[in-house]
mmCIF file of C-alpha atoms in Angstrom:
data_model
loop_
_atom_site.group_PDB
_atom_site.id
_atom_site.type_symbol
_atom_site.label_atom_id
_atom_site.label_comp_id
_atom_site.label_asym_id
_atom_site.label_seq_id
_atom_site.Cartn_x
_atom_site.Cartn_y
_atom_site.Cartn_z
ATOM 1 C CA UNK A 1 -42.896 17.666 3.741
ATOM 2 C CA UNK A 2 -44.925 19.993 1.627
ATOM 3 C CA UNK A 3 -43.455 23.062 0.280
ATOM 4 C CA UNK A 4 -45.505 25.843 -1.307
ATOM 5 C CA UNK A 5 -43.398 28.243 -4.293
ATOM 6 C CA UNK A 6 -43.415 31.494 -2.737
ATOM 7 C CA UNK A 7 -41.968 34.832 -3.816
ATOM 8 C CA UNK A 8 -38.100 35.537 -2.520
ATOM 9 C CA UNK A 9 -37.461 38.925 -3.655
ATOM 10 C CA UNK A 10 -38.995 42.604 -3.825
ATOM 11 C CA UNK A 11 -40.447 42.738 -7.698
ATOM 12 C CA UNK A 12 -40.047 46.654 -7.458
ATOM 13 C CA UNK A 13 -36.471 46.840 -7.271
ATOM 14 C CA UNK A 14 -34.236 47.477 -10.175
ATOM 15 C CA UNK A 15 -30.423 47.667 -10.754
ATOM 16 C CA UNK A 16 -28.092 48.534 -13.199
ATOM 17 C CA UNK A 17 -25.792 46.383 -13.099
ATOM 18 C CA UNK A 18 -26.708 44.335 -16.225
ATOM 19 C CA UNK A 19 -29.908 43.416 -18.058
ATOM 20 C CA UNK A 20 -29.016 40.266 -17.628
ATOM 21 C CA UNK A 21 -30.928 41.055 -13.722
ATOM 22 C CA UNK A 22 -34.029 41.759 -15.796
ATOM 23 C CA UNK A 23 -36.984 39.276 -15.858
ATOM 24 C CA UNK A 24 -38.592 37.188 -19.023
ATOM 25 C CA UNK A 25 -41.401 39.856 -20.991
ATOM 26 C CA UNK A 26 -44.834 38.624 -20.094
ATOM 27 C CA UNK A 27 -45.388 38.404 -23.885
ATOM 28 C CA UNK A 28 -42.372 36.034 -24.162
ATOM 29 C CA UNK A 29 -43.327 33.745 -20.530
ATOM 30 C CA UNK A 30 -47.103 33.698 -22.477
ATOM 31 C CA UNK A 31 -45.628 32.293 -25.529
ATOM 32 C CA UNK A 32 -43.758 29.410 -23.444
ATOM 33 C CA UNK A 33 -47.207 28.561 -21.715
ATOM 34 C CA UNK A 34 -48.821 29.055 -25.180
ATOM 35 C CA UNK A 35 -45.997 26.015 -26.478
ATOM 36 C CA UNK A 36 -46.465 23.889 -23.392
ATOM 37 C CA UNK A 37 -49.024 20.955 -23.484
ATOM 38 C CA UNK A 38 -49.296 17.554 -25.341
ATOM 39 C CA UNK A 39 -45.966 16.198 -27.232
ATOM 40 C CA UNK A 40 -43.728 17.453 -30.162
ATOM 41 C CA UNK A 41 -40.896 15.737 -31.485
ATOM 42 C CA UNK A 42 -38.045 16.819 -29.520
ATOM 43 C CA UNK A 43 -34.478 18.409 -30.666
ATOM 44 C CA UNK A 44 -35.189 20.703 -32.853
ATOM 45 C CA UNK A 45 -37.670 19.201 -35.078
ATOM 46 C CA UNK A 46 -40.692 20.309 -33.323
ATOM 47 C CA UNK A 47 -43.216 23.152 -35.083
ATOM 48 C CA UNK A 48 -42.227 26.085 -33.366
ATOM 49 C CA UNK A 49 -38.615 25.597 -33.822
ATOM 50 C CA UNK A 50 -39.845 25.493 -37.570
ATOM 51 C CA UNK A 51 -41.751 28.537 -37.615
ATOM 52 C CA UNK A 52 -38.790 30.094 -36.476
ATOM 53 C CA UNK A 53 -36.534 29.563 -38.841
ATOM 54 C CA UNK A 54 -39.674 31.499 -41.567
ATOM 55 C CA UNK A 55 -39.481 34.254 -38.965
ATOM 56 C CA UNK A 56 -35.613 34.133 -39.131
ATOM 57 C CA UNK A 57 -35.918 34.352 -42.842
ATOM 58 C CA UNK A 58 -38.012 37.413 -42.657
ATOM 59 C CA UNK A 59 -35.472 39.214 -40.773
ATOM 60 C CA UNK A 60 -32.189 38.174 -42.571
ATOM 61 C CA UNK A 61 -33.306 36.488 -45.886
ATOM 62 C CA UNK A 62 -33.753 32.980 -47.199
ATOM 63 C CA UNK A 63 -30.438 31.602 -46.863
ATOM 64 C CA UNK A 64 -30.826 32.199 -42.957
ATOM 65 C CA UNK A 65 -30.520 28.943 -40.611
ATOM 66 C CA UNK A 66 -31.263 29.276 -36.971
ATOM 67 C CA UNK A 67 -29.770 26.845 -34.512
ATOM 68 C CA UNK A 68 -31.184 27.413 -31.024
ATOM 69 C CA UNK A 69 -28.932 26.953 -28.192
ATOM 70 C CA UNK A 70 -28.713 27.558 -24.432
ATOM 71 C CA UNK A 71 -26.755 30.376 -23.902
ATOM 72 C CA UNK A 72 -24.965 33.075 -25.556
ATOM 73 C CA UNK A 73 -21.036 31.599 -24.596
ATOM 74 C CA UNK A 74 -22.629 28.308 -26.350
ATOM 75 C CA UNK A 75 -23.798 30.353 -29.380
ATOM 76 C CA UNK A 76 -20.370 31.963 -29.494
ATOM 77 C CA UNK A 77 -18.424 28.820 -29.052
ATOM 78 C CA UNK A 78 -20.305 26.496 -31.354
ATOM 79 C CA UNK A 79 -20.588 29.403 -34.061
ATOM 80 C CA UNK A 80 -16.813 29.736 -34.135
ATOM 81 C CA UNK A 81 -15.826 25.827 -33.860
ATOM 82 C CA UNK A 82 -18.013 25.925 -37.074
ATOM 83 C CA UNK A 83 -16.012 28.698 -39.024
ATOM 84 C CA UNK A 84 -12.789 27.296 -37.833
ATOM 85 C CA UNK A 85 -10.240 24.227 -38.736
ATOM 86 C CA UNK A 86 -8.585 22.496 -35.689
ATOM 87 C CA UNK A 87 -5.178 25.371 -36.103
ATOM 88 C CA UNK A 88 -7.272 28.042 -36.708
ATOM 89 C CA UNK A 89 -7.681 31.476 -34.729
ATOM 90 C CA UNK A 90 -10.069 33.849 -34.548
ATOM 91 C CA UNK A 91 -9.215 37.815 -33.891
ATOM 92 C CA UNK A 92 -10.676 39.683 -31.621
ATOM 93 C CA UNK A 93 -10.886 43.051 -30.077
ATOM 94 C CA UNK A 94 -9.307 43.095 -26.481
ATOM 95 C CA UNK A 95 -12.275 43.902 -25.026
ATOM 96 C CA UNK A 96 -14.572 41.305 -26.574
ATOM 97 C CA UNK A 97 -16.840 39.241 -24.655
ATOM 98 C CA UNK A 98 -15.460 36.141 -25.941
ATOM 99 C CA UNK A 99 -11.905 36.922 -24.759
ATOM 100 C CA UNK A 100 -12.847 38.641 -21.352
ATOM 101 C CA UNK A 101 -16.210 37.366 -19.916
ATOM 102 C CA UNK A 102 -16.689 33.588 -21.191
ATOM 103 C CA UNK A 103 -13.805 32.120 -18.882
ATOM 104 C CA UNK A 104 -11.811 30.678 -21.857
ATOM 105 C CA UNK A 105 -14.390 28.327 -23.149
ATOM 106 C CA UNK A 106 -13.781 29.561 -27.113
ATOM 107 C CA UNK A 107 -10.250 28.462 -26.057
ATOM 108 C CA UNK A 108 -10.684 25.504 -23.648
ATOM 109 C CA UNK A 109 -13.870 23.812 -24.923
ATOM 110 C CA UNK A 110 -13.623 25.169 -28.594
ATOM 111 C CA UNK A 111 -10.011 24.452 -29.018
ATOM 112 C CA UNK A 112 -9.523 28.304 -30.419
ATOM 113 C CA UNK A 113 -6.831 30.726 -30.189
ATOM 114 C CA UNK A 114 -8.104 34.344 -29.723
ATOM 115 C CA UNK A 115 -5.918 37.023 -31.352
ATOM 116 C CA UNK A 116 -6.294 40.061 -29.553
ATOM 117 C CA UNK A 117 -6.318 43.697 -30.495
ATOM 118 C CA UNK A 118 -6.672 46.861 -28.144
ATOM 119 C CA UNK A 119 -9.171 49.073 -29.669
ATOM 120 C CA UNK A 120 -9.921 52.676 -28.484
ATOM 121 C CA UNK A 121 -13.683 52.666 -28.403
ATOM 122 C CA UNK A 122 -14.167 48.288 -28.546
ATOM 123 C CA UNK A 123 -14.765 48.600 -32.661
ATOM 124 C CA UNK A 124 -12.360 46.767 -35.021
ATOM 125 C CA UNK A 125 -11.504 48.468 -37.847
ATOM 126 C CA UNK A 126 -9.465 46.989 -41.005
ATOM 127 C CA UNK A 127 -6.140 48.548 -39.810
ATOM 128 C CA UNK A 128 -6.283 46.972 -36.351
ATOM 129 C CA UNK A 129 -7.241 43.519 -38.141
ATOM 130 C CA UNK A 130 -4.067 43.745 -39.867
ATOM 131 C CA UNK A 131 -2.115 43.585 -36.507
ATOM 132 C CA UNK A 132 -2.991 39.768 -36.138
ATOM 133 C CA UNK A 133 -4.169 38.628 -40.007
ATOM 134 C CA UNK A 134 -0.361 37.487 -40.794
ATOM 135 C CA UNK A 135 1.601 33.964 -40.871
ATOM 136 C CA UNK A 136 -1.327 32.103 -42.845
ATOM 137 C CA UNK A 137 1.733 29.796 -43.523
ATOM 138 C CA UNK A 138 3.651 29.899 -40.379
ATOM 139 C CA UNK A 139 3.299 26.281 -38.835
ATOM 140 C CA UNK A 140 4.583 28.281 -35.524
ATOM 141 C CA UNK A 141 1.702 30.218 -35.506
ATOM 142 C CA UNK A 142 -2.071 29.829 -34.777
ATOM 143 C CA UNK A 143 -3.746 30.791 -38.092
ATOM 144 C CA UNK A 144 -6.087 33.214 -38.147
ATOM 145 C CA UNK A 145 -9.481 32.217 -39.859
ATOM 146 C CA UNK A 146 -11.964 34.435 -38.661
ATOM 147 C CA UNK A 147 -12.482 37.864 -37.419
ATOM 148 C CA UNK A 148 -15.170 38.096 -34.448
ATOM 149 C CA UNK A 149 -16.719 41.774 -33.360
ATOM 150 C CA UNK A 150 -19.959 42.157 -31.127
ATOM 151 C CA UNK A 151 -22.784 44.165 -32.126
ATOM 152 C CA UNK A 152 -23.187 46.648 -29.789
ATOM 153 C CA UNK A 153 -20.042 46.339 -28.286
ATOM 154 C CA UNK A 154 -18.994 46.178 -25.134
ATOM 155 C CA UNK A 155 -18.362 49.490 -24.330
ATOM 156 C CA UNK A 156 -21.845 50.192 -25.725
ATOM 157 C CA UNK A 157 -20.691 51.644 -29.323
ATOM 158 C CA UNK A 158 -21.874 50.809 -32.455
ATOM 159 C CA UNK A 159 -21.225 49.727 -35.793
ATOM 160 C CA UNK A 160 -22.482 51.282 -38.373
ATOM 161 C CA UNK A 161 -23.207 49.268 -41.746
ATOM 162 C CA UNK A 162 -20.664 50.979 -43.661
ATOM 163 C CA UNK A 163 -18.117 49.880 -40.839
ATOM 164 C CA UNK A 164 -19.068 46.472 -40.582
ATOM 165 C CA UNK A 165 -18.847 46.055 -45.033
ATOM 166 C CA UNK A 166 -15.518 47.440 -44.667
ATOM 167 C CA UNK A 167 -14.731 44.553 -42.040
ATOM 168 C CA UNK A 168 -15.876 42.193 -44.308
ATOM 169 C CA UNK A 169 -15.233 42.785 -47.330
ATOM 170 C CA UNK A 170 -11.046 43.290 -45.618
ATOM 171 C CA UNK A 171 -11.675 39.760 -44.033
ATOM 172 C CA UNK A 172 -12.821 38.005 -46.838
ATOM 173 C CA UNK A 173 -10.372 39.553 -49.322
ATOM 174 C CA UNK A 174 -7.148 37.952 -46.978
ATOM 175 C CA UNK A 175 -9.463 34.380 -46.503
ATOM 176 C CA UNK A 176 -11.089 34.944 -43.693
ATOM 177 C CA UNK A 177 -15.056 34.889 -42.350
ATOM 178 C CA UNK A 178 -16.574 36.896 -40.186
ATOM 179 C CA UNK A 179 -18.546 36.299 -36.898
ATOM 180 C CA UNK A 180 -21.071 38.584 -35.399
ATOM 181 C CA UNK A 181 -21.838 37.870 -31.729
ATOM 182 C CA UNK A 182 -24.850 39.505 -31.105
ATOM 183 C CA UNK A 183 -25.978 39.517 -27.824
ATOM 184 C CA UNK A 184 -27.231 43.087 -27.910
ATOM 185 C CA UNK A 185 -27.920 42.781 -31.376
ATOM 186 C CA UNK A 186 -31.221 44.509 -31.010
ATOM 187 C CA UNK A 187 -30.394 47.428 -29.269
ATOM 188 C CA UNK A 188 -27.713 47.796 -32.635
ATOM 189 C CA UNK A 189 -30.822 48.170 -34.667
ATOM 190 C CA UNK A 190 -32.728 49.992 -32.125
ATOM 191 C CA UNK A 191 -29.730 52.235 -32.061
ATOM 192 C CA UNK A 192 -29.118 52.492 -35.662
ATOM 193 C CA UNK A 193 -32.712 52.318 -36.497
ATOM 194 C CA UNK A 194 -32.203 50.230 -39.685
ATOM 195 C CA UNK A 195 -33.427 46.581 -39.772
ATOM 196 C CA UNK A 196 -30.887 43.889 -38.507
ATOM 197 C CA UNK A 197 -30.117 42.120 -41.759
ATOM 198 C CA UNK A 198 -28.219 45.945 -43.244
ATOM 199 C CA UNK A 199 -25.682 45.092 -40.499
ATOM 200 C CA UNK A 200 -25.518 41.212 -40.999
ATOM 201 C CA UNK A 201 -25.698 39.399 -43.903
ATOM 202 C CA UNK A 202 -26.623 42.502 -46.476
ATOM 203 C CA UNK A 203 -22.400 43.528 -45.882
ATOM 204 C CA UNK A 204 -21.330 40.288 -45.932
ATOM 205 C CA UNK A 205 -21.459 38.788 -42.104
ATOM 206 C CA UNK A 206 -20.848 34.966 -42.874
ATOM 207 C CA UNK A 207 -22.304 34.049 -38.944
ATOM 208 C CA UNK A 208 -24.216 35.709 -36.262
ATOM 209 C CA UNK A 209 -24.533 34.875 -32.505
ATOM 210 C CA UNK A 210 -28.558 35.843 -31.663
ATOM 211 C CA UNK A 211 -29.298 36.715 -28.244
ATOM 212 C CA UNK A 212 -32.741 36.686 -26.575
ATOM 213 C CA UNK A 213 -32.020 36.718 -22.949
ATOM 214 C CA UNK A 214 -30.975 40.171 -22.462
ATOM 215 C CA UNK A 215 -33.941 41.076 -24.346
ATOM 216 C CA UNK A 216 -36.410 39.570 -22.500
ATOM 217 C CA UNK A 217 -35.791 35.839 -23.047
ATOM 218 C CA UNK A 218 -36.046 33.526 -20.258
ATOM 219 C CA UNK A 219 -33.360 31.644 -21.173
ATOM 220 C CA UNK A 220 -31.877 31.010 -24.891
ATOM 221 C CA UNK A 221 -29.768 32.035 -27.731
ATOM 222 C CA UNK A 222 -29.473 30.705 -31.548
ATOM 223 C CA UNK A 223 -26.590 30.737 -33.855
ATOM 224 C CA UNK A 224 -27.191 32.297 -37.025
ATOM 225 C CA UNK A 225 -25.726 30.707 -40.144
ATOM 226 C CA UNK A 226 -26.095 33.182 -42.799
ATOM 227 C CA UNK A 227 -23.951 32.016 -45.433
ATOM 228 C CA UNK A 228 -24.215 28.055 -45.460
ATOM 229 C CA UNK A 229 -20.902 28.215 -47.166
ATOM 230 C CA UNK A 230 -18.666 29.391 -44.494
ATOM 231 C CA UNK A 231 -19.668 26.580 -41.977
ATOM 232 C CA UNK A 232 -19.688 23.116 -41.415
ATOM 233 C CA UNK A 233 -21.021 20.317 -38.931
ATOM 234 C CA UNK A 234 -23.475 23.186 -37.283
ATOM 235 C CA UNK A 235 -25.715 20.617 -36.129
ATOM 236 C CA UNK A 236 -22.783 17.900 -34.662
ATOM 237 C CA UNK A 237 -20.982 20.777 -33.236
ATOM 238 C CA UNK A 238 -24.175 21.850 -31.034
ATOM 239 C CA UNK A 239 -24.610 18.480 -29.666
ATOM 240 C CA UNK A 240 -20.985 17.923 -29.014
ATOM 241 C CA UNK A 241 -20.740 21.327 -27.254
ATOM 242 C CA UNK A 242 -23.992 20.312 -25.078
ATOM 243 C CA UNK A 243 -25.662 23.371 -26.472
ATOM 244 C CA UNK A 244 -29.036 20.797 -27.947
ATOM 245 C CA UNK A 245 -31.999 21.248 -25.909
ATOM 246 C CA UNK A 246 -34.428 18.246 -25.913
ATOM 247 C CA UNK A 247 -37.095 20.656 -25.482
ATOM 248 C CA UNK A 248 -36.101 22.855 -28.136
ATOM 249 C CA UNK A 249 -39.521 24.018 -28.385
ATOM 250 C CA UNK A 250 -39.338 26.346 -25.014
ATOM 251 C CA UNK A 251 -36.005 27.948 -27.008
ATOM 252 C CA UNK A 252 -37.873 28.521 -30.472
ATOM 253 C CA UNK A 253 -41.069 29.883 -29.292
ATOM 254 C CA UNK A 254 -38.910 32.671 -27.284
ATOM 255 C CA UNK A 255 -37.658 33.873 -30.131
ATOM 256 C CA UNK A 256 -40.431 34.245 -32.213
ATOM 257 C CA UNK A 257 -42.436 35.726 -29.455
ATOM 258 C CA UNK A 258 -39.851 38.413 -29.989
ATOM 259 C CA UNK A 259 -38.629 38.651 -33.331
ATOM 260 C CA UNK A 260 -42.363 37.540 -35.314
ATOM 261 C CA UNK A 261 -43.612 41.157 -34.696
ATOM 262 C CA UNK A 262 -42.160 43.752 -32.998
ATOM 263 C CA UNK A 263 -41.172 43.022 -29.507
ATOM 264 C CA UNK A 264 -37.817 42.981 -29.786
ATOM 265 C CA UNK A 265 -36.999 46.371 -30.985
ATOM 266 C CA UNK A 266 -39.795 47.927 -28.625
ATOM 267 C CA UNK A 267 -37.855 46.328 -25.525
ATOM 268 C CA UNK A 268 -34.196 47.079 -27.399
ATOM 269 C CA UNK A 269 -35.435 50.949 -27.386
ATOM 270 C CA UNK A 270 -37.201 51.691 -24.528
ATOM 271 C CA UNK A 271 -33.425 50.096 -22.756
ATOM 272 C CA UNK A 272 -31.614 52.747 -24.903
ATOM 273 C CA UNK A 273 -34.355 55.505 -24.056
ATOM 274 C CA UNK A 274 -33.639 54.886 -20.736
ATOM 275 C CA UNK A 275 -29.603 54.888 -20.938
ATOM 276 C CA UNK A 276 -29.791 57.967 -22.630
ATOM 277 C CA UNK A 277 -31.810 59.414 -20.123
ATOM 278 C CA UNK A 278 -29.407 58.395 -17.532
ATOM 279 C CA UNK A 279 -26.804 59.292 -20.000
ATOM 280 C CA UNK A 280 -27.974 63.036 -19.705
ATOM 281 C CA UNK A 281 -28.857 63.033 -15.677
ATOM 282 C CA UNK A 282 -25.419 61.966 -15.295
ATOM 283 C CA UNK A 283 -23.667 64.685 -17.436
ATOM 284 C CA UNK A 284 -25.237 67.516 -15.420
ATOM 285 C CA UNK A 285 -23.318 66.081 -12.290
ATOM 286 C CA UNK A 286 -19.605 67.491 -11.649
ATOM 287 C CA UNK A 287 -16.587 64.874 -11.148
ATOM 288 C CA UNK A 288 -18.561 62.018 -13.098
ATOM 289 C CA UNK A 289 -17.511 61.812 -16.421
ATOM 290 C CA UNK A 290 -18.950 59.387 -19.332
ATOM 291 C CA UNK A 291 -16.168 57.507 -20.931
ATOM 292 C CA UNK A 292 -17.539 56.188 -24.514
ATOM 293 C CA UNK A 293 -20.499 57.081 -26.370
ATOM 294 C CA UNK A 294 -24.071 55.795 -25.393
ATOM 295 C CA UNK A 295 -25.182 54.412 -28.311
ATOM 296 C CA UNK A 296 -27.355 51.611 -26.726
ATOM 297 C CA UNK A 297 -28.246 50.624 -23.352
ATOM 298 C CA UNK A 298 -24.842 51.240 -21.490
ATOM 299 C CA UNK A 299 -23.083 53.867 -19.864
ATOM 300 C CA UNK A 300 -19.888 54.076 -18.718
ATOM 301 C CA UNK A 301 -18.781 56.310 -16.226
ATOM 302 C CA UNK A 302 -15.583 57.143 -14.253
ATOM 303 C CA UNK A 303 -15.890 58.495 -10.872
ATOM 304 C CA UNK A 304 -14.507 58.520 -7.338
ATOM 305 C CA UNK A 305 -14.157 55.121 -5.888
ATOM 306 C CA UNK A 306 -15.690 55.731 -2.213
ATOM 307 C CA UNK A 307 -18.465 57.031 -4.358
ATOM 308 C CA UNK A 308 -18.628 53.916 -6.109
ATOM 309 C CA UNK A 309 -18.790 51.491 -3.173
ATOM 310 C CA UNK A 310 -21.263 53.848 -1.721
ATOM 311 C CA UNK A 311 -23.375 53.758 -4.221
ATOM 312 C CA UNK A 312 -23.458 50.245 -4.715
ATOM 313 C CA UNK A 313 -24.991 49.645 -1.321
ATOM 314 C CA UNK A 314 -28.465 51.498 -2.796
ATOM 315 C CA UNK A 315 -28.157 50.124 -6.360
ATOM 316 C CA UNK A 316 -26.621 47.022 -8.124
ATOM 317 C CA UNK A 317 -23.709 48.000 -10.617
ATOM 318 C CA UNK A 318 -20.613 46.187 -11.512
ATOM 319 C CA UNK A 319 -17.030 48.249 -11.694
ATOM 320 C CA UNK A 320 -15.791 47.975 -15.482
ATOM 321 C CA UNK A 321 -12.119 49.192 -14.236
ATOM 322 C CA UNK A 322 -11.909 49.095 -10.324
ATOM 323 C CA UNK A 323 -8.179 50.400 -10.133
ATOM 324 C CA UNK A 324 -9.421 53.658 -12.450
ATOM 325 C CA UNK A 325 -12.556 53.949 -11.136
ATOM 326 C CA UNK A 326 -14.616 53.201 -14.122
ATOM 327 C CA UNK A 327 -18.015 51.748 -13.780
ATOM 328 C CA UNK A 328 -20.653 50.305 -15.868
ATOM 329 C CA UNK A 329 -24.722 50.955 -16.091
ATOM 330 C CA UNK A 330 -27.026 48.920 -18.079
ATOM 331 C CA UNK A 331 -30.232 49.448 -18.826
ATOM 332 C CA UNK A 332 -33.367 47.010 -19.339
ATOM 333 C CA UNK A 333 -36.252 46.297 -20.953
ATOM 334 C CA UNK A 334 -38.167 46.885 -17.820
ATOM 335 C CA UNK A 335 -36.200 49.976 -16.443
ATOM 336 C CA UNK A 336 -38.369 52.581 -15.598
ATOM 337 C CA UNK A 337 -38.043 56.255 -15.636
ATOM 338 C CA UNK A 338 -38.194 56.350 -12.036
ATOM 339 C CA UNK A 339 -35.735 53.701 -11.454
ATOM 340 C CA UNK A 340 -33.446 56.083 -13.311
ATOM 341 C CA UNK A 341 -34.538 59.424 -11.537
ATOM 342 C CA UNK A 342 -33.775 57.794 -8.571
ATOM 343 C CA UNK A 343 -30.672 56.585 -9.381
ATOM 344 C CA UNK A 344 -29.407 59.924 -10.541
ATOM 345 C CA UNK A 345 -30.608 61.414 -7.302
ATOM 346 C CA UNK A 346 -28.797 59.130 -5.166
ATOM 347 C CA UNK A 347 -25.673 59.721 -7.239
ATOM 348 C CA UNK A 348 -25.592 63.442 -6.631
ATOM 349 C CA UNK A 349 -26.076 62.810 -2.742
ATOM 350 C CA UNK A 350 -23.318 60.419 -3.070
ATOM 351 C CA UNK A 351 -21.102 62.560 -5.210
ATOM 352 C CA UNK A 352 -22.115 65.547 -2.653
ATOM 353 C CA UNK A 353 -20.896 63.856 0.649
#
């Protein structure tokens, strides 16, 4: 029996629950059609996975590898098995994607123990490092090897260089490397408005993870080797963590339809414009109150619970804290003004019943 594709949702409506819920850019689903058609050598050795790694160059120097993957927890996962021995342990903040939102896989499938640290605002800082980088000789213990933070974080701050040298240069001074998942790594840049290689390898970041999908990637991610010393096995430890695509080709080209000119800092700040614009709708309401700074494209908000669930029925959000009533909004590539406005005016008839 015949079936014709047809369309199964309403193209106009927007969330903000993550922009992960956003669509591919039409400048990034033209570049797949632009790589489709006749044959290339499959795995990774294909032109456009090539070109990539000169556009990867371009944005964090020569020494730069790119190893396209599937998905961000891949990126993580394999990035980290790479920096690691089979005892080793990587610390973390608390909040960190890899510890909360990956369902143990740096653990399970990477064989890692995360060493956690509560942070105030989801930044690491050289003194809370120091609260896990002990017992390098402690058989007893798991020993740490690496220190991971996320780029924006995810409570939406950000790093600033300087922050990020001083976490390097304390890591590498006790042994250790440094991994930069960087999922949101262009709204960082967008945010900080430098380029992304004065947060990465210019201060000393030995790994990054790259993400594309919540910047307008269909699908795909790439780990980052920046300083070929710190790693090992990069290539064995993607196939064994089932993070090589055969058609590599419809990862690369992704990327470079973002990263070769300017597409992905246009998308990474027109999703901060648009958090800060809900940032200030939201601080002119009474009884909501924004819990961190909006640095990128989140905010964070605490307000009444009833509120909450009514709320959600009009507009897709997640709670970041149910039992405190703390919520999260993200904004997207392709969230309008309006979208927002219209948020913000169902939020004060919400907060007003």
């Amino acid at each position: 029996m015949r079936t014709d594709a047809r369309r199964h949702h309403d193209p106009q409506v927007r969330g903000f629950a993550s922009d992960n819920y956003a669509g591919a850019h039409p400048e990034v689903l033209a570049a797949i059609a632009l790589a489709n058609g006749g044959h290339q050598v499959a795995y990774g050795e294909d032109d456009y996975t090539g070109h990539l790694q000169r556009v990867m160059h371009s944005h964090f120097g020569p020494t730069a590898e790119a190893f396209p993957v599937f998905n961000g927890t891949g990126a993580n996962v394999v990035a980290l098995q790479a920096l690691t021995d089979r005892w080793g342990a990587v610390i973390c903040a608390e909040s960190a994607h890899i510890n909360v939102d990956e369902g143990g896989a740096p653990e399970r499938m990477g064989g890692l123990k995360l060493l956690t640290v509560p942070t105030p605002d989801g930044k690491l800082t050289p003194e809370l490092i120091d609260r896990q980088a002990y017992g390098w000789d402690d058989e007893h213990r798991a020993m740490p090897q690496v220190v991971s933070i996320t780029q924006n974080t995810e409570l939406g701050t950000v790093y600033t260089p300087d922050e990020i040298r001083a976490i390097c240069d304390h890591a590498h001074k006790r042994g250790m490397k440094v991994h930069l998942d960087g999922a949101r790594i262009a709204n960082a840049a967008a945010s900080l408005d430098v380029p992304m290689r004065t947060f990465t390898n210019t201060v000393g970041v030995d790994v990054l993870s790259f993400g594309g999908t919540k910047n307008g990637a269909l699908f795909g991610e790439a780990v980052v080797v920046l300083n070929p010393d710190a790693v090992r096995a990069m290539k064995h430890l993607r196939k064994l963590s089932m993070q090589l695509a055969s058609k590599m080709r419809f990862v690369s080209v992704q990327l470079e339809a973002l990263l070769a000119k300017d597409l992905w800092l246009r998308n990474a700040r027109h999703a901060n414009a648009m958090a800060q614009r809900l940032a200030e709708g939201v601080r002119a309401i009474d009884g909501v109150e924004i819990l961190y700074p909006v640095q990128a494209n989140a905010v964070f908000a605490r307000l009444p619970h009833a509120v909450s669930e009514r709320l959600q029925k009009r507009f897709r959000f997640y709670f970041w804290d149910e039992t405190a009533g703390d919520v999260r909004w993200m904004c997207a590539f392709d969230t309008r003004e309006d979208d927002v406005d219209a948020f913000l005016q169902a939020l004060k008839e919400e907060m007003a019943r």
